[in-house]
PDB file of C-alpha atoms in Angstrom:
ATOM      1  CA  GLU Z   1       8.785  19.227   8.852  1.00 89.00           C
ATOM      2  CA  VAL Z   2       5.665  17.209   8.522  1.00 92.00           C
ATOM      3  CA  GLN Z   3       4.511  14.667  11.282  1.00 95.00           C
ATOM      4  CA  LEU Z   4       2.225  12.075  11.570  1.00 96.00           C
ATOM      5  CA  GLN Z   5       1.536  10.267  14.131  1.00 96.00           C
ATOM      6  CA  ALA Z   6      -1.263   7.000  14.827  1.00 97.00           C
ATOM      7  CA  SER Z   7      -2.228   6.484  18.586  1.00 97.00           C
ATOM      8  CA  GLY Z   8      -4.986   4.089  19.346  1.00 97.00           C
ATOM      9  CA  GLY Z   9      -3.821   0.488  19.057  1.00 96.00           C
ATOM     10  CA  GLY Z  10      -4.050  -2.050  21.674  1.00 97.00           C
ATOM     11  CA  LEU Z  11      -6.203  -5.261  22.130  1.00 98.00           C
ATOM     12  CA  VAL Z  12      -9.598  -5.159  21.479  1.00 98.00           C
ATOM     13  CA  GLN Z  13     -12.072  -8.234  21.613  1.00 98.00           C
ATOM     14  CA  ALA Z  14     -14.132  -8.889  17.877  1.00 98.00           C
ATOM     15  CA  GLY Z  15     -17.288  -7.288  17.230  1.00 98.00           C
ATOM     16  CA  GLU Z  16     -16.131  -4.232  19.011  1.00 98.00           C
ATOM     17  CA  PRO Z  17     -15.221  -0.956  17.800  1.00 98.00           C
ATOM     18  CA  LEU Z  18     -11.243   0.477  17.516  1.00 97.00           C
ATOM     19  CA  ARG Z  19     -10.948   4.228  16.943  1.00 98.00           C
ATOM     20  CA  LEU Z  20      -7.789   5.839  15.326  1.00 98.00           C
ATOM     21  CA  SER Z  21      -6.267   9.227  15.224  1.00 98.00           C
ATOM     22  CA  CYS Z  22      -3.857  10.462  13.326  1.00 97.00           C
ATOM     23  CA  THR Z  23      -2.091  14.064  13.827  1.00 96.00           C
ATOM     24  CA  THR Z  24      -0.639  15.240  11.827  1.00 94.00           C
ATOM     25  CA  SER Z  25       2.019  18.862  12.573  1.00 92.00           C
ATOM     26  CA  GLY Z  26       4.959  21.066  10.372  1.00 88.00           C
ATOM     27  CA  TYR Z  27       1.750  21.716   8.177  1.00 81.00           C
ATOM     28  CA  THR Z  28      -1.709  24.039   7.805  1.00 70.00           C
ATOM     29  CA  PHE Z  29      -4.008  22.114   7.460  1.00 60.00           C
ATOM     30  CA  GLY Z  30      -5.193  22.963   4.816  1.00 76.00           C
ATOM     31  CA  ASP Z  31      -5.601  20.428   1.547  1.00 90.00           C
ATOM     32  CA  TYR Z  32      -4.982  16.848   2.003  1.00 93.00           C
ATOM     33  CA  ALA Z  33      -4.937  13.113   1.506  1.00 96.00           C
ATOM     34  CA  ILE Z  34      -5.168  11.394   4.405  1.00 97.00           C
ATOM     35  CA  GLY Z  35      -5.315   8.163   4.747  1.00 98.00           C
ATOM     36  CA  TRP Z  36      -5.157   4.639   7.073  1.00 98.00           C
ATOM     37  CA  PHE Z  37      -3.164   2.105   5.526  1.00 98.00           C
ATOM     38  CA  ARG Z  38      -2.261  -1.876   7.955  1.00 98.00           C
ATOM     39  CA  GLN Z  39       0.198  -4.603   7.812  1.00 98.00           C
ATOM     40  CA  VAL Z  40       0.273  -7.763   8.334  1.00 97.00           C
ATOM     41  CA  PRO Z  41       3.803  -9.940   8.974  1.00 91.00           C
ATOM     42  CA  GLY Z  42       4.606 -11.574   6.174  1.00 93.00           C
ATOM     43  CA  LYS Z  43       1.985 -10.058   4.254  1.00 95.00           C
ATOM     44  CA  GLU Z  44       1.137  -6.920   1.923  1.00 96.00           C
ATOM     45  CA  ARG Z  45       0.572  -3.345   3.133  1.00 96.00           C
ATOM     46  CA  GLU Z  46      -3.182  -2.571   2.033  1.00 97.00           C
ATOM     47  CA  GLY Z  47      -4.786   0.413   2.055  1.00 98.00           C
ATOM     48  CA  VAL Z  48      -7.516   0.287   4.602  1.00 98.00           C
ATOM     49  CA  SER Z  49      -9.506   3.652   3.848  1.00 98.00           C
ATOM     50  CA  CYS Z  50      -8.535   7.651   2.773  1.00 98.00           C
ATOM     51  CA  ILE Z  51      -9.442  11.061   3.081  1.00 97.00           C
ATOM     52  CA  THR Z  52      -8.943  14.175   0.670  1.00 95.00           C
ATOM     53  CA  ARG Z  53      -9.875  17.774   1.319  1.00 91.00           C
ATOM     54  CA  PRO Z  54     -11.290  20.563   0.096  1.00 88.00           C
ATOM     55  CA  ALA Z  55     -12.986  17.448  -2.036  1.00 86.00           C
ATOM     56  CA  ASN Z  56     -14.435  15.635   1.088  1.00 87.00           C
ATOM     57  CA  ILE Z  57     -13.288  12.634  -1.575  1.00 94.00           C
ATOM     58  CA  THR Z  58     -13.023   9.178   0.997  1.00 97.00           C
ATOM     59  CA  TYR Z  59     -12.418   5.114   0.245  1.00 97.00           C
ATOM     60  CA  TYR Z  60     -12.157   2.809   1.448  1.00 98.00           C
ATOM     61  CA  ALA Z  61     -10.769  -0.947   1.109  1.00 98.00           C
ATOM     62  CA  ASP Z  62     -13.421  -3.725   0.223  1.00 98.00           C
ATOM     63  CA  SER Z  63     -12.366  -5.459   4.004  1.00 97.00           C
ATOM     64  CA  VAL Z  64     -13.760  -2.293   5.870  1.00 98.00           C
ATOM     65  CA  LYS Z  65     -16.009  -1.345   3.479  1.00 98.00           C
ATOM     66  CA  GLY Z  66     -19.743  -0.786   5.441  1.00 98.00           C
ATOM     67  CA  ARG Z  67     -17.232  -1.546   9.219  1.00 98.00           C
ATOM     68  CA  ALA Z  68     -15.090   1.969   8.581  1.00 98.00           C
ATOM     69  CA  THR Z  69     -15.683   5.515   8.581  1.00 98.00           C
ATOM     70  CA  ILE Z  70     -12.881   7.833   8.531  1.00 98.00           C
ATOM     71  CA  SER Z  71     -13.373  11.554   9.446  1.00 97.00           C
ATOM     72  CA  SER Z  72     -11.068  14.455  10.351  1.00 94.00           C
ATOM     73  CA  ASP Z  73     -11.268  17.192  12.904  1.00 93.00           C
ATOM     74  CA  ASN Z  74      -9.712  20.887  11.107  1.00 88.00           C
ATOM     75  CA  ALA Z  75      -9.140  22.151  14.700  1.00 90.00           C
ATOM     76  CA  LYS Z  76      -7.746  19.056  15.609  1.00 92.00           C
ATOM     77  CA  ASN Z  77      -5.084  18.436  13.100  1.00 92.00           C
ATOM     78  CA  THR Z  78      -6.279  14.790  13.858  1.00 95.00           C
ATOM     79  CA  VAL Z  79      -7.572  12.131  10.944  1.00 96.00           C
ATOM     80  CA  TYR Z  80     -10.337   9.816  12.404  1.00 98.00           C
ATOM     81  CA  LEU Z  81     -10.260   6.054  11.478  1.00 98.00           C
ATOM     82  CA  GLN Z  82     -13.128   3.879  13.636  1.00 98.00           C
ATOM     83  CA  ILE Z  83     -13.608   0.355  12.053  1.00 98.00           C
ATOM     84  CA  ASN Z  84     -16.146  -1.377  13.397  1.00 98.00           C
ATOM     85  CA  SER Z  85     -17.976  -5.379  13.798  1.00 98.00           C
ATOM     86  CA  THR Z  86     -13.907  -5.815  14.197  1.00 98.00           C
ATOM     87  CA  LYS Z  87     -12.935  -9.665  13.413  1.00 98.00           C
ATOM     88  CA  PRO Z  88      -9.039 -11.606  14.060  1.00 97.00           C
ATOM     89  CA  GLU Z  89      -8.616 -10.176  10.449  1.00 97.00           C
ATOM     90  CA  ASP Z  90      -8.375  -6.353  11.239  1.00 98.00           C
ATOM     91  CA  THR Z  91      -5.015  -7.756  13.275  1.00 98.00           C
ATOM     92  CA  ALA Z  92      -2.510  -5.390  11.848  1.00 98.00           C
ATOM     93  CA  VAL Z  93       0.385  -2.817  12.688  1.00 98.00           C
ATOM     94  CA  TYR Z  94      -1.765   0.737  11.164  1.00 98.00           C
ATOM     95  CA  TYR Z  95      -0.674   3.522   9.570  1.00 98.00           C
ATOM     96  CA  CYS Z  96      -1.512   6.659   8.243  1.00 98.00           C
ATOM     97  CA  ALA Z  97       0.043   9.321   5.425  1.00 98.00           C
ATOM     98  CA  GLY Z  98      -0.858  11.678   3.527  1.00 96.00           C
ATOM     99  CA  ASN Z  99      -0.066  14.234   1.066  1.00 95.00           C
ATOM    100  CA  PHE Z 100       0.521  18.195   0.979  1.00 92.00           C
ATOM    101  CA  GLY Z 101      -0.677  20.700  -0.714  1.00 86.00           C
ATOM    102  CA  PRO Z 102      -2.729  21.186  -4.158  1.00 85.00           C
ATOM    103  CA  THR Z 103      -4.427  18.526  -5.340  1.00 84.00           C
ATOM    104  CA  PRO Z 104      -3.938  15.880  -3.261  1.00 90.00           C
ATOM    105  CA  GLU Z 105      -4.057  12.026  -4.552  1.00 92.00           C
ATOM    106  CA  CYS Z 106      -4.646   8.979  -1.918  1.00 94.00           C
ATOM    107  CA  TYR Z 107      -1.534   7.168  -3.631  1.00 91.00           C
ATOM    108  CA  ASP Z 108       2.104   7.414  -3.087  1.00 94.00           C
ATOM    109  CA  MET Z 109       2.198   9.154  -0.184  1.00 96.00           C
ATOM    110  CA  ALA Z 110       4.709  11.013   0.590  1.00 95.00           C
ATOM    111  CA  TYR Z 111       4.664  11.210   5.024  1.00 96.00           C
ATOM    112  CA  TRP Z 112       4.036   8.704   6.885  1.00 97.00           C
ATOM    113  CA  GLY Z 113       3.602   7.915  10.455  1.00 96.00           C
ATOM    114  CA  LYS Z 114       4.665   5.426  12.622  1.00 96.00           C
ATOM    115  CA  GLY Z 115       2.468   2.168  13.008  1.00 96.00           C
ATOM    116  CA  THR Z 116       0.280   1.570  15.861  1.00 97.00           C
ATOM    117  CA  LEU Z 117      -0.561  -2.079  16.281  1.00 98.00           C
ATOM    118  CA  VAL Z 118      -3.854  -3.596  16.881  1.00 98.00           C
ATOM    119  CA  THR Z 119      -5.102  -6.941  17.495  1.00 98.00           C
ATOM    120  CA  VAL Z 120      -8.312  -8.012  17.597  1.00 98.00           C
ATOM    121  CA  SER Z 121      -8.641 -11.079  19.373  1.00 97.00           C
ATOM    122  CA  SER Z 122     -11.570 -13.293  18.886  1.00 93.00           C
TER     123      SER Z 122
END
């Protein structure tokens, strides 16, 4: 069974960086598309960033473009999201999700992990 686990949430002061980790299990870390999403209560879920292998394509939402970097460590079966220059509007529950197998895409994610809460204080 494929599982994803997001971690690294917590309280961050505005302007400081935050780094989230998404660790996967139950799948040989081969071809994949793993993305980060976030949601604020009462608002729609927002796709933040995504990375694909083996194409090594990355996507970023306009809200984090220039501030965020998504990366992966295949040896650790982990995808990271770092957001620099954090803002209070980055406050949300962050989820990682993925598709695994041939030609994975960064939409209609089949597997979701539990979220991790990030609070950015002003």
